[in-house]
C-alpha positions as MATLAB code, in Angstrom:
seq = 'MTASDLELLLIARLIRERGGTSQTWRRALGKVIVRDTKTHAHCNWDVRLGGTDTQRAAIERLLDDVRLEYSIVEAG';
ca = [
      -0.032    0.038   -0.019;
       1.195    3.458   -0.783;
       0.802    6.682    1.316;
      -1.806    8.041   -1.056;
      -3.711    4.684   -0.912;
      -3.608    4.878    2.834;
      -4.856    8.406    2.866;
      -7.827    7.459    0.658;
      -8.542    4.507    2.885;
      -8.561    6.635    6.019;
     -10.776    9.311    4.464;
     -13.277    6.704    3.208;
     -13.444    5.062    6.657;
     -13.888    8.447    8.394;
     -16.778    9.379    6.085;
     -18.416    5.970    6.629;
     -18.060    6.006   10.378;
     -18.459    9.742   11.047;
     -20.031   11.367    8.068;
     -18.955   14.615    6.530;
     -17.161   15.183    3.345;
     -13.880   14.060    1.894;
     -12.577   17.587    1.776;
     -13.289   18.206    5.446;
     -11.575   15.033    6.501;
      -8.709   15.521    4.141;
      -7.956   18.889    5.723;
      -8.268   17.398    9.200;
      -6.105   14.319    8.387;
      -3.253   16.221    6.794;
      -0.349   14.511    4.986;
       0.705   10.979    5.507;
       4.468   11.012    6.400;
       6.365    7.995    5.389;
       9.589    7.274    7.370;
      12.489    4.916    6.799;
      11.782    1.350    7.783;
      15.385    1.051    9.110;
      14.538    3.497   11.909;
      10.758    2.753   12.157;
      10.500   -1.054   11.776;
       7.139   -1.445   13.417;
       5.183    1.366   11.791;
       6.844    3.640    9.206;
       4.157    6.234    8.740;
       2.434    8.988   10.523;
       0.105   11.913    9.928;
       0.152   15.607   10.815;
      -3.289   16.196   12.221;
      -5.366   19.372   11.940;
      -9.013   20.040   12.452;
     -11.080   20.237   15.657;
     -10.557   18.290   18.820;
     -13.502   16.065   17.891;
     -12.003   15.329   14.432;
      -8.608   14.586   15.897;
      -9.988   12.175   18.396;
     -11.927   10.401   15.753;
      -8.795   10.159   13.523;
      -6.636    8.896   16.353;
      -9.028    6.036   17.140;
      -9.082    5.138   13.540;
      -5.256    5.300   13.244;
      -4.899    2.805   16.158;
      -6.927    0.293   14.232;
      -5.409    0.940   10.848;
      -1.803    0.811   12.050;
      -2.392   -2.843   13.147;
      -3.381   -3.787    9.585;
      -1.098   -1.411    7.551;
       1.959   -0.787    9.593;
       4.374   -0.476    6.622;
       3.536    1.636    3.580;
       5.492    2.870    0.557;
       5.953    6.463   -0.498;
       3.717    7.635   -3.183;
];
């Protein structure tokens, strides 16, 4: 999975679980940052969250679940 695929997956799940628009969730989610697997062997990605406290809390809960399934992603 690539970082852009992961971003689309996260946004789709947020819309399905919380409602709203893709544009709103894309702004709240921010960019997916891919790190080197040599230094981040268990999970090589992170996001820079924006949005409201409620949006950030919803995203954090989702990230916990998604990291278990997609811990390593490729740039792109």
